PDB file of C-alpha atoms in Angstrom:
ATOM      1  CA  MET A   1     -20.921 -25.091 -57.026  1.00 38.00           C
ATOM      2  CA  ALA A   2     -24.532 -26.160 -56.628  1.00 43.00           C
ATOM      3  CA  GLU A   3     -25.159 -29.858 -57.047  1.00 44.00           C
ATOM      4  CA  ALA A   4     -27.498 -29.333 -59.976  1.00 42.00           C
ATOM      5  CA  GLU A   5     -24.740 -27.358 -61.797  1.00 50.00           C
ATOM      6  CA  ARG A   6     -21.923 -29.871 -61.279  1.00 58.00           C
ATOM      7  CA  SER A   7     -20.117 -30.343 -64.606  1.00 65.00           C
ATOM      8  CA  GLU A   8     -16.993 -32.268 -63.607  1.00 84.00           C
ATOM      9  CA  SER A   9     -17.253 -35.977 -62.943  1.00 93.00           C
ATOM     10  CA  THR A  10     -16.519 -37.148 -59.405  1.00 95.00           C
ATOM     11  CA  TRP A  11     -16.503 -40.662 -58.077  1.00 95.00           C
ATOM     12  CA  GLY A  12     -15.625 -42.653 -54.995  1.00 97.00           C
ATOM     13  CA  ILE A  13     -15.390 -46.163 -53.620  1.00 97.00           C
ATOM     14  CA  GLY A  14     -15.953 -47.536 -50.156  1.00 97.00           C
ATOM     15  CA  VAL A  15     -17.774 -50.032 -48.033  1.00 97.00           C
ATOM     16  CA  ALA A  16     -20.924 -49.823 -45.921  1.00 96.00           C
ATOM     17  CA  GLY A  17     -22.654 -52.115 -43.477  1.00 95.00           C
ATOM     18  CA  GLY A  18     -25.591 -52.018 -41.156  1.00 95.00           C
ATOM     19  CA  MET A  19     -28.562 -53.695 -39.577  1.00 94.00           C
ATOM     20  CA  GLN A  20     -32.315 -53.153 -39.672  1.00 93.00           C
ATOM     21  CA  TYR A  21     -34.212 -54.224 -36.558  1.00 96.00           C
ATOM     22  CA  ARG A  22     -37.394 -55.103 -38.407  1.00 97.00           C
ATOM     23  CA  VAL A  23     -40.913 -55.198 -36.987  1.00 98.00           C
ATOM     24  CA  TYR A  24     -41.659 -58.845 -37.873  1.00 98.00           C
ATOM     25  CA  ARG A  25     -42.224 -61.472 -35.180  1.00 97.00           C
ATOM     26  CA  ASP A  26     -39.071 -63.303 -34.024  1.00 96.00           C
ATOM     27  CA  PHE A  27     -37.183 -61.986 -37.045  1.00 97.00           C
ATOM     28  CA  ASP A  28     -33.560 -63.007 -37.579  1.00 93.00           C
ATOM     29  CA  ASN A  29     -31.959 -59.573 -37.954  1.00 92.00           C
ATOM     30  CA  ARG A  30     -28.603 -59.797 -39.712  1.00 87.00           C
ATOM     31  CA  VAL A  31     -25.715 -57.423 -40.357  1.00 91.00           C
ATOM     32  CA  ARG A  32     -25.289 -56.682 -44.061  1.00 89.00           C
ATOM     33  CA  GLY A  33     -22.132 -55.387 -45.693  1.00 91.00           C
ATOM     34  CA  LEU A  34     -21.737 -54.189 -49.270  1.00 90.00           C
ATOM     35  CA  PRO A  35     -19.110 -52.429 -51.392  1.00 94.00           C
ATOM     36  CA  MET A  36     -20.145 -48.917 -52.343  1.00 94.00           C
ATOM     37  CA  ILE A  37     -19.557 -46.871 -55.489  1.00 95.00           C
ATOM     38  CA  THR A  38     -20.507 -43.236 -55.972  1.00 96.00           C
ATOM     39  CA  TYR A  39     -20.411 -41.270 -59.207  1.00 97.00           C
ATOM     40  CA  GLU A  40     -21.755 -37.899 -60.228  1.00 96.00           C
ATOM     41  CA  ASN A  41     -21.602 -35.590 -63.209  1.00 96.00           C
ATOM     42  CA  LYS A  42     -23.898 -33.005 -64.750  1.00 94.00           C
ATOM     43  CA  TRP A  43     -26.481 -35.582 -65.785  1.00 96.00           C
ATOM     44  CA  ILE A  44     -26.420 -38.545 -63.401  1.00 97.00           C
ATOM     45  CA  GLN A  45     -25.770 -39.372 -59.766  1.00 97.00           C
ATOM     46  CA  VAL A  46     -25.044 -42.858 -58.440  1.00 96.00           C
ATOM     47  CA  ALA A  47     -24.870 -43.491 -54.694  1.00 93.00           C
ATOM     48  CA  GLY A  48     -24.964 -47.065 -53.417  1.00 87.00           C
ATOM     49  CA  PRO A  49     -28.225 -48.728 -54.528  1.00 92.00           C
ATOM     50  CA  GLY A  50     -29.646 -45.519 -56.011  1.00 95.00           C
ATOM     51  CA  LEU A  51     -29.417 -43.910 -59.463  1.00 97.00           C
ATOM     52  CA  ASP A  52     -30.688 -40.441 -60.393  1.00 98.00           C
ATOM     53  CA  VAL A  53     -30.930 -38.926 -63.869  1.00 98.00           C
ATOM     54  CA  LYS A  54     -30.910 -35.147 -63.514  1.00 98.00           C
ATOM     55  CA  LEU A  55     -33.558 -33.130 -65.317  1.00 98.00           C
ATOM     56  CA  PRO A  56     -33.610 -29.350 -65.891  1.00 96.00           C
ATOM     57  CA  SER A  57     -34.141 -27.361 -62.706  1.00 96.00           C
ATOM     58  CA  LEU A  58     -36.750 -24.701 -62.059  1.00 95.00           C
ATOM     59  CA  GLY A  59     -35.219 -22.065 -59.795  1.00 92.00           C
ATOM     60  CA  PRO A  60     -34.268 -23.701 -56.488  1.00 93.00           C
ATOM     61  CA  VAL A  61     -36.169 -26.889 -57.366  1.00 97.00           C
ATOM     62  CA  SER A  62     -34.353 -29.732 -59.105  1.00 97.00           C
ATOM     63  CA  PHE A  63     -36.046 -32.726 -60.709  1.00 98.00           C
ATOM     64  CA  ARG A  64     -34.838 -36.293 -61.112  1.00 98.00           C
ATOM     65  CA  LEU A  65     -35.731 -39.576 -62.702  1.00 99.00           C
ATOM     66  CA  ARG A  66     -34.930 -42.022 -59.929  1.00 99.00           C
ATOM     67  CA  GLY A  67     -34.184 -45.709 -59.555  1.00 98.00           C
ATOM     68  CA  ARG A  68     -33.514 -47.390 -56.228  1.00 97.00           C
ATOM     69  CA  TYR A  69     -33.039 -50.953 -55.064  1.00 96.00           C
ATOM     70  CA  ALA A  70     -34.875 -51.526 -51.772  1.00 96.00           C
ATOM     71  CA  MET A  71     -34.020 -54.573 -49.672  1.00 93.00           C
ATOM     72  CA  ASP A  72     -37.455 -55.201 -48.136  1.00 96.00           C
ATOM     73  CA  GLU A  73     -37.355 -58.956 -48.657  1.00 95.00           C
ATOM     74  CA  PHE A  74     -37.737 -61.833 -46.247  1.00 96.00           C
ATOM     75  CA  ASP A  75     -37.295 -65.589 -46.577  1.00 96.00           C
ATOM     76  CA  SER A  76     -39.448 -68.231 -44.944  1.00 94.00           C
ATOM     77  CA  GLY A  77     -36.457 -69.160 -42.786  1.00 95.00           C
ATOM     78  CA  ASP A  78     -36.034 -65.661 -41.351  1.00 96.00           C
ATOM     79  CA  SER A  79     -38.614 -66.312 -38.628  1.00 96.00           C
ATOM     80  CA  PRO A  80     -40.383 -69.394 -37.239  1.00 96.00           C
ATOM     81  CA  TYR A  81     -43.574 -67.425 -37.820  1.00 96.00           C
ATOM     82  CA  PHE A  82     -42.912 -67.469 -41.594  1.00 98.00           C
ATOM     83  CA  ALA A  83     -42.889 -71.279 -41.799  1.00 96.00           C
ATOM     84  CA  GLY A  84     -44.773 -72.447 -44.892  1.00 96.00           C
ATOM     85  CA  MET A  85     -44.935 -68.963 -46.432  1.00 98.00           C
ATOM     86  CA  ARG A  86     -43.535 -68.037 -49.808  1.00 97.00           C
ATOM     87  CA  ASP A  87     -40.486 -65.791 -49.852  1.00 98.00           C
ATOM     88  CA  ARG A  88     -40.981 -62.073 -50.443  1.00 98.00           C
ATOM     89  CA  ASP A  89     -38.386 -60.580 -52.804  1.00 98.00           C
ATOM     90  CA  SER A  90     -36.643 -57.217 -52.935  1.00 97.00           C
ATOM     91  CA  SER A  91     -37.355 -54.943 -55.893  1.00 98.00           C
ATOM     92  CA  PHE A  92     -35.896 -52.150 -57.973  1.00 98.00           C
ATOM     93  CA  TRP A  93     -38.147 -49.098 -57.777  1.00 99.00           C
ATOM     94  CA  VAL A  94     -38.368 -46.380 -60.431  1.00 99.00           C
ATOM     95  CA  GLY A  95     -40.091 -43.024 -60.612  1.00 99.00           C
ATOM     96  CA  GLY A  96     -39.468 -39.327 -60.139  1.00 99.00           C
ATOM     97  CA  ALA A  97     -38.271 -36.937 -57.462  1.00 99.00           C
ATOM     98  CA  ALA A  98     -38.194 -33.200 -56.783  1.00 99.00           C
ATOM     99  CA  ILE A  99     -35.781 -31.449 -54.398  1.00 98.00           C
ATOM    100  CA  TRP A 100     -36.169 -27.903 -53.103  1.00 97.00           C
ATOM    101  CA  ARG A 101     -33.054 -26.450 -51.490  1.00 94.00           C
ATOM    102  CA  SER A 102     -33.545 -23.327 -49.414  1.00 92.00           C
ATOM    103  CA  GLY A 103     -31.342 -21.550 -46.927  1.00 87.00           C
ATOM    104  CA  ILE A 104     -33.310 -23.130 -44.094  1.00 94.00           C
ATOM    105  CA  ALA A 105     -33.668 -26.786 -45.102  1.00 97.00           C
ATOM    106  CA  ASN A 106     -33.993 -29.206 -48.001  1.00 98.00           C
ATOM    107  CA  LEU A 107     -37.429 -30.550 -48.893  1.00 98.00           C
ATOM    108  CA  SER A 108     -37.666 -33.571 -51.184  1.00 98.00           C
ATOM    109  CA  ALA A 109     -40.502 -35.663 -52.562  1.00 99.00           C
ATOM    110  CA  GLU A 110     -40.407 -38.888 -54.562  1.00 99.00           C
ATOM    111  CA  VAL A 111     -42.932 -41.290 -56.069  1.00 99.00           C
ATOM    112  CA  LEU A 112     -41.708 -44.766 -57.053  1.00 99.00           C
ATOM    113  CA  THR A 113     -43.276 -47.903 -58.468  1.00 99.00           C
ATOM    114  CA  ASP A 114     -42.100 -51.508 -58.325  1.00 99.00           C
ATOM    115  CA  ALA A 115     -40.290 -52.047 -61.642  1.00 98.00           C
ATOM    116  CA  MET A 116     -39.837 -55.780 -61.003  1.00 98.00           C
ATOM    117  CA  SER A 117     -43.563 -56.310 -60.262  1.00 97.00           C
ATOM    118  CA  ASN A 118     -42.865 -58.364 -57.142  1.00 98.00           C
ATOM    119  CA  SER A 119     -45.342 -56.375 -55.074  1.00 97.00           C
ATOM    120  CA  LYS A 120     -46.773 -54.363 -58.011  1.00 97.00           C
ATOM    121  CA  GLY A 121     -46.910 -51.564 -55.459  1.00 98.00           C
ATOM    122  CA  THR A 122     -46.292 -47.824 -55.283  1.00 99.00           C
ATOM    123  CA  ARG A 123     -44.566 -45.793 -52.589  1.00 99.00           C
ATOM    124  CA  ALA A 124     -44.123 -42.057 -52.004  1.00 99.00           C
ATOM    125  CA  THR A 125     -41.896 -40.183 -49.561  1.00 99.00           C
ATOM    126  CA  LEU A 126     -41.807 -36.581 -48.352  1.00 99.00           C
ATOM    127  CA  GLN A 127     -38.666 -35.623 -46.414  1.00 99.00           C
ATOM    128  CA  ILE A 128     -37.156 -32.533 -44.812  1.00 99.00           C
ATOM    129  CA  ASP A 129     -33.512 -32.391 -43.753  1.00 98.00           C
ATOM    130  CA  ARG A 130     -30.696 -29.967 -43.061  1.00 98.00           C
ATOM    131  CA  ARG A 131     -26.941 -30.407 -42.741  1.00 97.00           C
ATOM    132  CA  PHE A 132     -25.024 -28.653 -39.975  1.00 97.00           C
ATOM    133  CA  THR A 133     -21.222 -28.523 -39.911  1.00 96.00           C
ATOM    134  CA  ALA A 134     -18.661 -28.179 -37.138  1.00 96.00           C
ATOM    135  CA  GLY A 135     -15.160 -28.389 -38.576  1.00 95.00           C
ATOM    136  CA  PRO A 136     -14.690 -31.814 -40.196  1.00 96.00           C
ATOM    137  CA  ILE A 137     -17.994 -33.138 -38.796  1.00 98.00           C
ATOM    138  CA  GLY A 138     -21.372 -32.875 -40.473  1.00 98.00           C
ATOM    139  CA  LEU A 139     -24.748 -33.591 -38.864  1.00 98.00           C
ATOM    140  CA  THR A 140     -27.869 -34.086 -40.994  1.00 98.00           C
ATOM    141  CA  PRO A 141     -31.115 -34.669 -39.078  1.00 99.00           C
ATOM    142  CA  ARG A 142     -34.124 -35.710 -41.137  1.00 99.00           C
ATOM    143  CA  LEU A 143     -37.857 -36.183 -40.767  1.00 99.00           C
ATOM    144  CA  ALA A 144     -39.866 -38.129 -43.343  1.00 99.00           C
ATOM    145  CA  ALA A 145     -43.328 -39.470 -44.069  1.00 99.00           C
ATOM    146  CA  GLU A 146     -43.666 -42.497 -46.345  1.00 99.00           C
ATOM    147  CA  TRP A 147     -46.885 -43.692 -47.979  1.00 99.00           C
ATOM    148  CA  VAL A 148     -47.081 -47.261 -49.283  1.00 99.00           C
ATOM    149  CA  ASP A 149     -50.119 -48.590 -51.120  1.00 98.00           C
ATOM    150  CA  SER A 150     -52.205 -51.659 -50.314  1.00 98.00           C
ATOM    151  CA  LYS A 151     -50.326 -53.842 -52.819  1.00 98.00           C
ATOM    152  CA  TYR A 152     -47.053 -53.152 -51.024  1.00 99.00           C
ATOM    153  CA  VAL A 153     -48.613 -53.894 -47.630  1.00 98.00           C
ATOM    154  CA  ASP A 154     -50.247 -57.086 -48.934  1.00 98.00           C
ATOM    155  CA  TYR A 155     -46.980 -58.373 -50.375  1.00 98.00           C
ATOM    156  CA  TYR A 156     -44.613 -57.645 -47.488  1.00 98.00           C
ATOM    157  CA  TYR A 157     -46.995 -57.798 -44.520  1.00 98.00           C
ATOM    158  CA  GLY A 158     -49.987 -59.777 -45.740  1.00 98.00           C
ATOM    159  CA  VAL A 159     -50.810 -63.456 -45.256  1.00 98.00           C
ATOM    160  CA  ARG A 160     -52.344 -65.176 -48.286  1.00 97.00           C
ATOM    161  CA  SER A 161     -55.269 -67.538 -47.858  1.00 97.00           C
ATOM    162  CA  ASP A 162     -53.120 -70.573 -48.701  1.00 97.00           C
ATOM    163  CA  GLU A 163     -50.531 -69.460 -46.114  1.00 98.00           C
ATOM    164  CA  ALA A 164     -53.042 -69.043 -43.278  1.00 98.00           C
ATOM    165  CA  GLN A 165     -52.854 -71.202 -40.159  1.00 96.00           C
ATOM    166  CA  SER A 166     -54.820 -71.249 -36.925  1.00 95.00           C
ATOM    167  CA  TRP A 167     -51.994 -69.248 -35.332  1.00 95.00           C
ATOM    168  CA  ARG A 168     -51.391 -67.077 -38.426  1.00 97.00           C
ATOM    169  CA  PRO A 169     -54.681 -65.836 -39.894  1.00 98.00           C
ATOM    170  CA  ALA A 170     -55.027 -64.540 -43.436  1.00 98.00           C
ATOM    171  CA  TYR A 171     -54.437 -60.809 -43.661  1.00 98.00           C
ATOM    172  CA  SER A 172     -54.899 -58.260 -46.429  1.00 96.00           C
ATOM    173  CA  GLY A 173     -53.916 -54.750 -45.447  1.00 88.00           C
ATOM    174  CA  SER A 174     -54.738 -51.305 -46.755  1.00 96.00           C
ATOM    175  CA  SER A 175     -52.326 -48.488 -47.571  1.00 98.00           C
ATOM    176  CA  SER A 176     -50.136 -47.174 -44.766  1.00 98.00           C
ATOM    177  CA  VAL A 177     -48.348 -43.959 -43.783  1.00 99.00           C
ATOM    178  CA  ASN A 178     -45.081 -44.524 -41.933  1.00 99.00           C
ATOM    179  CA  THR A 179     -43.082 -41.769 -40.220  1.00 99.00           C
ATOM    180  CA  GLU A 180     -39.322 -41.697 -39.816  1.00 99.00           C
ATOM    181  CA  ILE A 181     -36.797 -39.679 -37.850  1.00 99.00           C
ATOM    182  CA  GLY A 182     -33.096 -40.068 -38.442  1.00 99.00           C
ATOM    183  CA  LEU A 183     -29.610 -38.615 -38.150  1.00 99.00           C
ATOM    184  CA  ARG A 184     -26.603 -38.943 -40.423  1.00 98.00           C
ATOM    185  CA  VAL A 185     -23.136 -38.091 -39.086  1.00 99.00           C
ATOM    186  CA  ASP A 186     -20.191 -37.696 -41.454  1.00 98.00           C
ATOM    187  CA  TRP A 187     -16.578 -37.093 -40.488  1.00 98.00           C
ATOM    188  CA  GLN A 188     -13.778 -36.107 -42.850  1.00 97.00           C
ATOM    189  CA  PRO A 189     -10.527 -36.567 -40.880  1.00 96.00           C
ATOM    190  CA  VAL A 190      -8.404 -35.758 -43.948  1.00 96.00           C
ATOM    191  CA  PRO A 191      -9.325 -34.649 -47.476  1.00 95.00           C
ATOM    192  CA  LYS A 192     -10.983 -37.303 -49.687  1.00 96.00           C
ATOM    193  CA  HIS A 193     -11.669 -39.683 -46.764  1.00 98.00           C
ATOM    194  CA  THR A 194     -15.131 -39.773 -45.164  1.00 98.00           C
ATOM    195  CA  VAL A 195     -16.527 -41.960 -42.396  1.00 98.00           C
ATOM    196  CA  PHE A 196     -20.281 -41.871 -41.872  1.00 98.00           C
ATOM    197  CA  LEU A 197     -22.859 -43.171 -39.410  1.00 98.00           C
ATOM    198  CA  ASP A 198     -26.588 -43.260 -40.087  1.00 98.00           C
ATOM    199  CA  MET A 199     -29.312 -43.955 -37.516  1.00 98.00           C
ATOM    200  CA  GLY A 200     -33.064 -44.001 -38.008  1.00 98.00           C
ATOM    201  CA  ALA A 201     -36.374 -45.052 -36.497  1.00 99.00           C
ATOM    202  CA  LYS A 202     -39.495 -45.690 -38.603  1.00 99.00           C
ATOM    203  CA  HIS A 203     -42.916 -45.900 -36.941  1.00 99.00           C
ATOM    204  CA  MET A 204     -45.258 -48.061 -38.984  1.00 99.00           C
ATOM    205  CA  GLY A 205     -48.830 -47.152 -39.833  1.00 98.00           C
ATOM    206  CA  SER A 206     -51.783 -49.078 -38.427  1.00 98.00           C
ATOM    207  CA  SER A 207     -52.261 -51.270 -41.513  1.00 98.00           C
ATOM    208  CA  ILE A 208     -48.755 -52.691 -41.033  1.00 99.00           C
ATOM    209  CA  ARG A 209     -48.949 -52.826 -37.232  1.00 98.00           C
ATOM    210  CA  ASN A 210     -52.172 -54.859 -37.461  1.00 98.00           C
ATOM    211  CA  SER A 211     -50.548 -57.592 -39.549  1.00 98.00           C
ATOM    212  CA  PRO A 212     -50.246 -60.964 -37.753  1.00 98.00           C
ATOM    213  CA  LEU A 213     -46.632 -61.064 -38.996  1.00 98.00           C
ATOM    214  CA  VAL A 214     -45.746 -57.964 -36.969  1.00 98.00           C
ATOM    215  CA  GLU A 215     -45.014 -57.641 -33.265  1.00 97.00           C
ATOM    216  CA  LYS A 216     -43.321 -54.222 -33.036  1.00 97.00           C
ATOM    217  CA  SER A 217     -44.540 -50.793 -34.036  1.00 98.00           C
ATOM    218  CA  THR A 218     -41.167 -49.205 -34.822  1.00 98.00           C
ATOM    219  CA  GLN A 219     -38.312 -50.361 -37.017  1.00 98.00           C
ATOM    220  CA  TYR A 220     -34.789 -49.219 -36.115  1.00 98.00           C
ATOM    221  CA  GLY A 221     -31.752 -49.094 -38.351  1.00 97.00           C
ATOM    222  CA  VAL A 222     -28.076 -48.251 -38.022  1.00 98.00           C
ATOM    223  CA  GLY A 223     -25.407 -48.103 -40.711  1.00 97.00           C
ATOM    224  CA  LEU A 224     -21.685 -47.379 -40.786  1.00 98.00           C
ATOM    225  CA  GLY A 225     -19.457 -46.799 -43.788  1.00 97.00           C
ATOM    226  CA  TYR A 226     -16.265 -45.426 -45.279  1.00 98.00           C
ATOM    227  CA  LEU A 227     -15.875 -43.600 -48.606  1.00 98.00           C
ATOM    228  CA  TYR A 228     -12.789 -42.489 -50.526  1.00 98.00           C
ATOM    229  CA  ARG A 229     -13.423 -39.768 -53.110  1.00 95.00           C
ATOM    230  CA  PHE A 230     -11.072 -39.468 -56.072  1.00 93.00           C
TER     231      PHE A 230
END
């Protein structure tokens, strides 16, 4: 049954953890672990920090209202280079998405805005992916381009005038296009049990790379999790 036509409710519980090797200077990268709940029926889909409300489809294209919590935050104690800066908070982002499923690949696009007004920013992502299977193992490579506006860059990568120091100049960036490549591996050793591994690398655009808070051009991430489906 196609995902957009799913009428029975399905849900699962599990746990996931991972680490983002962020591009900030001397950043204290930490492993994060969280419980995970998934739920899906004809109208909604919940997966970890994301919530989709399904809208009527148009042929092979499905449409969603989307909400997603993005953990982009940092605290002043996360790096010696952040000393004296105000904390930057994570936000819940809301907007819309469209997904086109063909026999070759899946193409998705989303546009989200900061519902908590921490950054007051907007972000958009265009992604192509395809899942390959070999017995109980699934492989899903992906390629994505993400646009973030100047408000997002200012909030998470900018230095305000009252935060500037001789060694940390004020910085106000413009919008940025970041590119990502990734791979998700899922393994179902027995029915209802799934173990997954996700790896990705995101190359930041020049407006982020030019920030005095940044010392790397590429952010790497790895995640591992387990899910039991009822």
